[in-house]
CSV table of C-alpha atoms in Angstrom, one decimal:
chain,number,residue,atom,x,y,z
A,1,MET,CA,-18.6,122.9,-87.8
A,2,PHE,CA,-17.4,120.3,-87.5
A,3,VAL,CA,-18.1,117.9,-85.1
A,4,MET,CA,-15.6,114.8,-83.7
A,5,ASN,CA,-18.1,112.1,-82.7
A,6,ASP,CA,-19.7,112.5,-86.1
A,7,LEU,CA,-16.3,111.3,-87.0
A,8,ILE,CA,-15.4,108.3,-84.6
A,9,ARG,CA,-17.4,105.2,-85.9
A,10,THR,CA,-18.3,102.4,-83.5
A,11,ARG,CA,-16.2,99.5,-83.5
A,12,TYR,CA,-16.9,95.9,-81.5
A,13,CYS,CA,-15.1,93.3,-79.9
A,14,MET,CA,-14.1,90.8,-82.1
A,15,THR,CA,-14.8,88.1,-80.2
A,16,CYS,CA,-17.9,89.2,-77.9
A,17,ASN,CA,-19.1,92.1,-79.9
A,18,ARG,CA,-19.3,94.4,-77.4
A,19,PRO,CA,-18.7,98.1,-77.8
A,20,LEU,CA,-15.4,99.1,-77.7
A,21,LYS,CA,-13.6,102.2,-75.8
A,22,GLY,CA,-9.9,103.3,-76.0
A,23,ARG,CA,-7.5,103.3,-78.4
A,24,ILE,CA,-8.2,103.8,-82.4
A,25,ASP,CA,-7.0,100.6,-82.6
A,26,LYS,CA,-8.4,98.5,-80.3
A,27,LYS,CA,-9.7,94.7,-81.5
A,28,PHE,CA,-10.3,93.9,-78.5
A,29,CYS,CA,-12.3,94.5,-75.0
A,30,ASP,CA,-9.9,92.6,-72.8
A,31,ASP,CA,-6.8,90.7,-72.6
A,32,GLY,CA,-9.6,87.0,-71.8
A,33,CYS,CA,-10.7,88.0,-75.8
A,34,ARG,CA,-8.0,88.0,-77.1
A,35,ASN,CA,-6.2,85.1,-76.0
A,36,SER,CA,-9.8,83.2,-76.8
A,37,TYR,CA,-9.5,84.6,-80.4
A,38,ASN,CA,-6.2,84.0,-80.9
A,39,ASN,CA,-6.7,79.9,-79.3
A,40,GLN,CA,-10.0,79.5,-81.4
A,41,LEU,CA,-8.0,80.4,-84.5
A,42,LYS,CA,-5.1,78.1,-83.2
A,43,LEU,CA,-7.9,75.0,-82.9
A,44,HIS,CA,-9.5,75.7,-86.6
A,45,SER,CA,-5.8,74.9,-88.2
A,46,GLN,CA,-5.1,72.4,-90.0
A,47,SER,CA,-2.4,72.9,-90.4
A,48,ASN,CA,-1.4,73.3,-86.7
A,49,SER,CA,-3.4,70.6,-85.6
A,50,TYR,CA,-2.0,68.0,-87.7
A,51,VAL,CA,1.9,69.2,-86.6
A,52,ARG,CA,0.7,69.3,-82.7
A,53,ASN,CA,-1.5,66.0,-83.0
A,54,ILE,CA,2.8,64.7,-84.4
A,55,ASN,CA,4.5,66.1,-81.6
A,56,ASN,CA,2.0,64.7,-79.0
A,57,ALA,CA,2.3,61.0,-80.4
A,58,LEU,CA,6.2,62.1,-80.4
A,59,LEU,CA,6.4,63.3,-76.6
A,60,LYS,CA,3.5,60.5,-75.4
A,61,ASN,CA,6.7,56.8,-77.4
A,62,ARG,CA,8.9,59.5,-75.4
A,63,LYS,CA,7.3,59.2,-72.3
A,64,ILE,CA,6.4,55.9,-72.7
A,65,LEU,CA,10.4,55.0,-73.3
A,66,GLU,CA,11.4,56.4,-70.4
A,67,GLY,CA,9.1,54.8,-67.5
A,68,LEU,CA,10.5,51.7,-68.8
A,69,LEU,CA,14.2,52.3,-67.7
A,70,ASN,CA,14.8,53.3,-63.3
A,71,ASN,CA,17.5,54.7,-64.3
A,72,PRO,CA,19.6,56.8,-67.0
A,73,GLY,CA,22.3,54.1,-67.8
A,74,ASP,CA,19.3,51.2,-67.3
A,75,ILE,CA,18.1,49.3,-70.7
A,76,ALA,CA,15.0,47.4,-70.7
A,77,LYS,CA,14.1,44.3,-72.9
A,78,VAL,CA,9.8,45.0,-73.5
A,79,THR,CA,8.1,43.3,-76.5
A,80,ARG,CA,5.6,44.8,-79.1
A,81,GLU,CA,2.6,43.9,-77.4
A,82,LYS,CA,3.5,45.8,-74.2
A,83,LEU,CA,4.6,48.9,-75.7
A,84,LEU,CA,1.7,48.6,-78.0
A,85,GLY,CA,-0.4,48.4,-75.1
A,86,LEU,CA,1.0,50.9,-73.3
A,87,GLY,CA,0.4,53.2,-76.4
A,88,PHE,CA,3.2,53.1,-77.8
A,89,GLN,CA,3.2,53.9,-81.6
A,90,PHE,CA,5.7,52.7,-84.4
A,91,LYS,CA,5.4,54.9,-87.0
A,92,TYR,CA,6.0,58.3,-85.5
A,93,HIS,CA,10.0,58.1,-84.0
A,94,THR,CA,12.1,61.3,-84.7
A,95,HIS,CA,15.7,59.4,-86.6
A,96,ILE,CA,17.2,56.7,-86.7
A,97,TYR,CA,21.0,55.6,-85.9
A,98,THR,CA,22.9,52.6,-87.5
A,99,THR,CA,26.0,51.3,-85.9
A,100,LYS,CA,29.3,50.5,-87.6
A,101,THR,CA,27.9,46.9,-87.3
A,102,GLY,CA,24.5,47.6,-88.8
A,103,LYS,CA,22.6,47.4,-85.7
A,104,THR,CA,19.7,50.3,-86.7
A,105,TYR,CA,18.0,52.6,-83.5
A,106,THR,CA,14.8,54.0,-83.4
A,107,TYR,CA,14.7,56.8,-81.6
A,108,CYS,CA,11.8,59.6,-79.7
A,109,TYR,CA,13.9,62.2,-79.9
A,110,ASP,CA,17.1,61.0,-76.7
A,111,TYR,CA,15.3,57.0,-75.9
A,112,GLY,CA,15.4,54.7,-78.7
A,113,TYR,CA,14.6,51.4,-79.3
A,114,LEU,CA,16.4,48.1,-80.7
A,115,PRO,CA,14.4,45.3,-82.5
A,116,LEU,CA,14.9,41.7,-81.6
A,117,GLU,CA,14.1,38.5,-82.3
A,118,ASN,CA,10.4,37.4,-81.6
A,119,GLU,CA,8.9,40.7,-81.3
A,120,TRP,CA,11.2,42.1,-78.6
A,121,TYR,CA,13.0,45.1,-78.3
A,122,LEU,CA,15.5,46.7,-76.2
A,123,VAL,CA,15.4,49.7,-74.8
A,124,VAL,CA,18.1,52.6,-74.4
A,125,LYS,CA,18.8,56.3,-73.6
A,126,ARG,CA,21.5,58.8,-76.0
A,127,LYS,CA,24.8,58.4,-75.2
A,128,GLN,CA,24.7,62.5,-74.1
A,129,PRO,CA,28.4,64.3,-75.4
A,130,ASP,CA,29.6,64.4,-72.1
A,131,GLU,CA,28.9,60.7,-71.0
A,132,PRO,CA,32.1,58.4,-71.2
A,133,ARG,CA,31.9,56.8,-74.2
A,134,ASN,CA,31.7,52.8,-73.1
A,135,SER,CA,27.6,54.2,-72.3
A,136,GLY,CA,25.7,54.6,-75.8
A,137,PRO,CA,23.5,51.8,-77.9
A,138,GLN,CA,26.3,49.7,-78.6
A,139,ALA,CA,27.4,49.2,-74.8
A,140,HIS,CA,24.4,48.5,-73.8
A,141,LEU,CA,24.0,46.4,-77.2
A,142,ASN,CA,27.2,44.5,-75.6
A,143,SER,CA,27.0,44.0,-72.6
A,144,GLU,CA,23.6,42.8,-73.0
A,145,LEU,CA,24.3,39.9,-75.9
A,146,ARG,CA,26.9,39.3,-73.9
A,147,ASN,CA,23.9,38.1,-70.9
A,148,SER,CA,21.4,36.7,-72.6
A,149,ASN,CA,21.1,34.2,-75.9
A,150,VAL,CA,19.3,36.7,-77.6
């Protein structure tokens, strides 16, 4: 005689090892255990950790640059020492933009900086496609240079 209970193997939750009830392909006893298991996989993955740390550094750099500007159209001058004091990491940036005149802006997403003399930096926000032509980094630089001795 064929008994169904003889064929059913007891399965256990992959997180807490409690016996599972229900579907034959079930791996976790509840959503909490499933989430915990998947979060642990992400934590132990070195490549994910590496990328996550870089993304966090980029986002922190962007937040620092954004915080130095009061309004989106503003520019700010800041020293290297102040940026470092705020936790800015110069080695992390998303892209570099060189103007026709040879000025090189370094960006963290839409916020960037231009090295000036004596470890000063000009902080700018990248012009969006719908902004007027005279509001980009070069316009900021031109107005800043007209108003200073740099």
